[in-house]
C-alpha positions as YAML, in Angstrom:
chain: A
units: angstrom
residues:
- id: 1
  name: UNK
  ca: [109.52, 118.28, 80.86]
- id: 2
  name: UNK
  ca: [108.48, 119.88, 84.19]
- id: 3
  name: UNK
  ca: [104.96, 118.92, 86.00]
- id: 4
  name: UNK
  ca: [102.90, 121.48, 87.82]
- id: 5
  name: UNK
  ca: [100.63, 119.69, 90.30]
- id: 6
  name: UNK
  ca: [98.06, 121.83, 92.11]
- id: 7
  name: UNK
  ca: [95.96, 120.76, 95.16]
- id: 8
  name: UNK
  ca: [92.65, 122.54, 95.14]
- id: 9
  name: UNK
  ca: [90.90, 122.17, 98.46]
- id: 10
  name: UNK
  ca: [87.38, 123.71, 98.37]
- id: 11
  name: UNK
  ca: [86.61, 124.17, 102.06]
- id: 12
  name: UNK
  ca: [82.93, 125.55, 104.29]
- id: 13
  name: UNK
  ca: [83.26, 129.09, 103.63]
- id: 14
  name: UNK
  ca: [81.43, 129.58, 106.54]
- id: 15
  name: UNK
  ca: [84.35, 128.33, 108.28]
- id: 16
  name: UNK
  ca: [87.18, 130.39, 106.41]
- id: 17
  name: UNK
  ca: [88.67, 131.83, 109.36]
- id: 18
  name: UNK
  ca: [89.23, 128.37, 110.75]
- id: 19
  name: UNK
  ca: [90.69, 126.99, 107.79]
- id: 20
  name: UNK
  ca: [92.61, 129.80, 107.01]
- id: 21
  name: UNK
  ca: [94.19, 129.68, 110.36]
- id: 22
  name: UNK
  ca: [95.64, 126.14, 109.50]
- id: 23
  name: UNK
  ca: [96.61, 126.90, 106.27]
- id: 24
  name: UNK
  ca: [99.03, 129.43, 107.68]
- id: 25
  name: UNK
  ca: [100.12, 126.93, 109.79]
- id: 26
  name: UNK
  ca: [101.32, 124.42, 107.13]
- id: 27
  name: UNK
  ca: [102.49, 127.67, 105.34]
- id: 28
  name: UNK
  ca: [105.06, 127.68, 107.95]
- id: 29
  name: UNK
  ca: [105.86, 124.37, 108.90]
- id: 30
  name: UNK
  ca: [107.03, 124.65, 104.67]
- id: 31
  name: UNK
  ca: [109.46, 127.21, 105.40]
- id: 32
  name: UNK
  ca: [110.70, 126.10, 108.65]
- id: 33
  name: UNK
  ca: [111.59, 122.44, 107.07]
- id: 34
  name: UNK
  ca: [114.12, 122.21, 103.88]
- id: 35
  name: UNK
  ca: [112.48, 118.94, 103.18]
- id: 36
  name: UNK
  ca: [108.97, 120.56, 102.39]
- id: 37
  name: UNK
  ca: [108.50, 121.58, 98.82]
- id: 38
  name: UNK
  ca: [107.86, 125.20, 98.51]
- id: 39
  name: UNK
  ca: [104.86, 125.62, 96.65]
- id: 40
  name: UNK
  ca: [102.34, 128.92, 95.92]
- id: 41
  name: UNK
  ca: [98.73, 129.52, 97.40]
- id: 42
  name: UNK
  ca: [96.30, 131.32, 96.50]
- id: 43
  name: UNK
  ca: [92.02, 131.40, 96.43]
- id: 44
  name: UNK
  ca: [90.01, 132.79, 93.65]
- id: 45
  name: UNK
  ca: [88.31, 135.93, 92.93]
- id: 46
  name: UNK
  ca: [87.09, 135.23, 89.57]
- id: 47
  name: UNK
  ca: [87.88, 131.38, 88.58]
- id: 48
  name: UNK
  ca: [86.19, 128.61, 87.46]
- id: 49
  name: UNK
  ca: [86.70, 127.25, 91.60]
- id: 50
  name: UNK
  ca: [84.87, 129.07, 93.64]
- id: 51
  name: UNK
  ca: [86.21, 132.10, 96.02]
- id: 52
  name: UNK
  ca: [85.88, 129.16, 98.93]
- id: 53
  name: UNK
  ca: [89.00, 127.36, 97.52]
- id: 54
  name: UNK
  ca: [92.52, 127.28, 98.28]
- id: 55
  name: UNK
  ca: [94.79, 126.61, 95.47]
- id: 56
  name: UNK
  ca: [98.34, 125.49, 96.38]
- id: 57
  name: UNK
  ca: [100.88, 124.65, 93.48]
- id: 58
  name: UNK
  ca: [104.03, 123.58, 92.95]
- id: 59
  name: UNK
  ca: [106.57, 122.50, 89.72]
- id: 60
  name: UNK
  ca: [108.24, 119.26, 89.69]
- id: 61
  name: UNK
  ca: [111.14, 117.92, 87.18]
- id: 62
  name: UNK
  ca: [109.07, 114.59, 86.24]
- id: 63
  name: UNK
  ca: [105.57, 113.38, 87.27]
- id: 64
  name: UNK
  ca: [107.41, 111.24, 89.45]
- id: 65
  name: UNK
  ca: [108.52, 113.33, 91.90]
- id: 66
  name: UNK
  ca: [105.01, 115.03, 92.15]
- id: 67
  name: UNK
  ca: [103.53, 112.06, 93.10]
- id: 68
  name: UNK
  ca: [106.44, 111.14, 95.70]
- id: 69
  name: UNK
  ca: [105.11, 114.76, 97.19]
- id: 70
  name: UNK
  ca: [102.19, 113.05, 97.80]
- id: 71
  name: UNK
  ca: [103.05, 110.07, 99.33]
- id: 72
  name: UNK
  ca: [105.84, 112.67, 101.82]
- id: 73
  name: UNK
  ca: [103.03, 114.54, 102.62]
- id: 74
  name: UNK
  ca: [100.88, 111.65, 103.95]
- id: 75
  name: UNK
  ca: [103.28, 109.77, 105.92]
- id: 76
  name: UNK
  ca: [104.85, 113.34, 107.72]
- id: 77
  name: UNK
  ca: [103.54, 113.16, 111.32]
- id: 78
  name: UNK
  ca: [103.54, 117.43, 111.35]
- id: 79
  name: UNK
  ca: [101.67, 117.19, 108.30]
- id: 80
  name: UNK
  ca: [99.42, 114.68, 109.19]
- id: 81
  name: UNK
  ca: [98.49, 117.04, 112.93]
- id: 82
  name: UNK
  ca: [97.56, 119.84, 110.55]
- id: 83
  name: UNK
  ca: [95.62, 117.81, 108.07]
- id: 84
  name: UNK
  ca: [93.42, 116.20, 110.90]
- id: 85
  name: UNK
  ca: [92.36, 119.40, 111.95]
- id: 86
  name: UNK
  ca: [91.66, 120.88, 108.73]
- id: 87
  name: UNK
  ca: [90.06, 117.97, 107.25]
- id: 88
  name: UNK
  ca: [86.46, 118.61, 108.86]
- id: 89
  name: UNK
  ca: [86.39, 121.83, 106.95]
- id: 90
  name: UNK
  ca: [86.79, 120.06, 103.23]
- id: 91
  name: UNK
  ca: [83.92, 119.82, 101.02]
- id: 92
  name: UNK
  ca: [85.72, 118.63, 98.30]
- id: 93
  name: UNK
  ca: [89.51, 118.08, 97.19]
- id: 94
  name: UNK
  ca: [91.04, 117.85, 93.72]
- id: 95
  name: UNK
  ca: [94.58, 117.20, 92.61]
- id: 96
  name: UNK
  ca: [95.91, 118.19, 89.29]
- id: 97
  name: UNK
  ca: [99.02, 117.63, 87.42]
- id: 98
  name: UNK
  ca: [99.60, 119.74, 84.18]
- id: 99
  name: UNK
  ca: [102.85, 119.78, 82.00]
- id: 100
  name: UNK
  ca: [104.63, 122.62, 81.49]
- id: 101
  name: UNK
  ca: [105.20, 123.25, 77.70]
- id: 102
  name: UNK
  ca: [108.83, 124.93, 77.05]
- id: 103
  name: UNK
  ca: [108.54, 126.13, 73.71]
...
């Protein structure tokens, strides 16, 4: 059975530009390294989040590997440059795992 995990990372909306700007950033650094998994983004219009949230998901085969994501993404030194400067602009962070029913 196959996991969805999805990082929601509400930020200052009145630093969206900002945050954006980063976000971009680590949107690239995912498809410039085969090692990155390649996951979706995308912010709400009309969610239970609010519009100030980005929303990036990805599937894993086994809970496993989602939470080996994880543990990649905080020891990557690119990763970790990006995070540091995005970090001030978090007001809150959630991480979600949800199984994927294949009926």
């Amino acid at each position: 059975m196959s996991i969805t995990m999805r990082i929601m990372q509400q930020f200052d909306p009145t630093k969206e530009n900002e945050f954006m700007e980063l976000e971009k950033k680590f949107a690239e650094l995912e498809k410039k390294r085969p090692d990155y998994p390649k996951g979706t983004r995308m912010q709400p219009i009309s969610a239970a989040e609010p519009c100030n949230t980005l929303i990036w998901q990805c599937e894993f085969k086994d809970i496993e590997s989602a939470y080996r994501v994880l543990d990649f993404f905080n020891g990557d030194e690119a990763h970790e440059k990006l995070f540091e400067k995005q970090a001030p602009f978090f007001k809150q962070v959630k991480i979600e795992f949800y199984k994927n029913l294949d009926f």
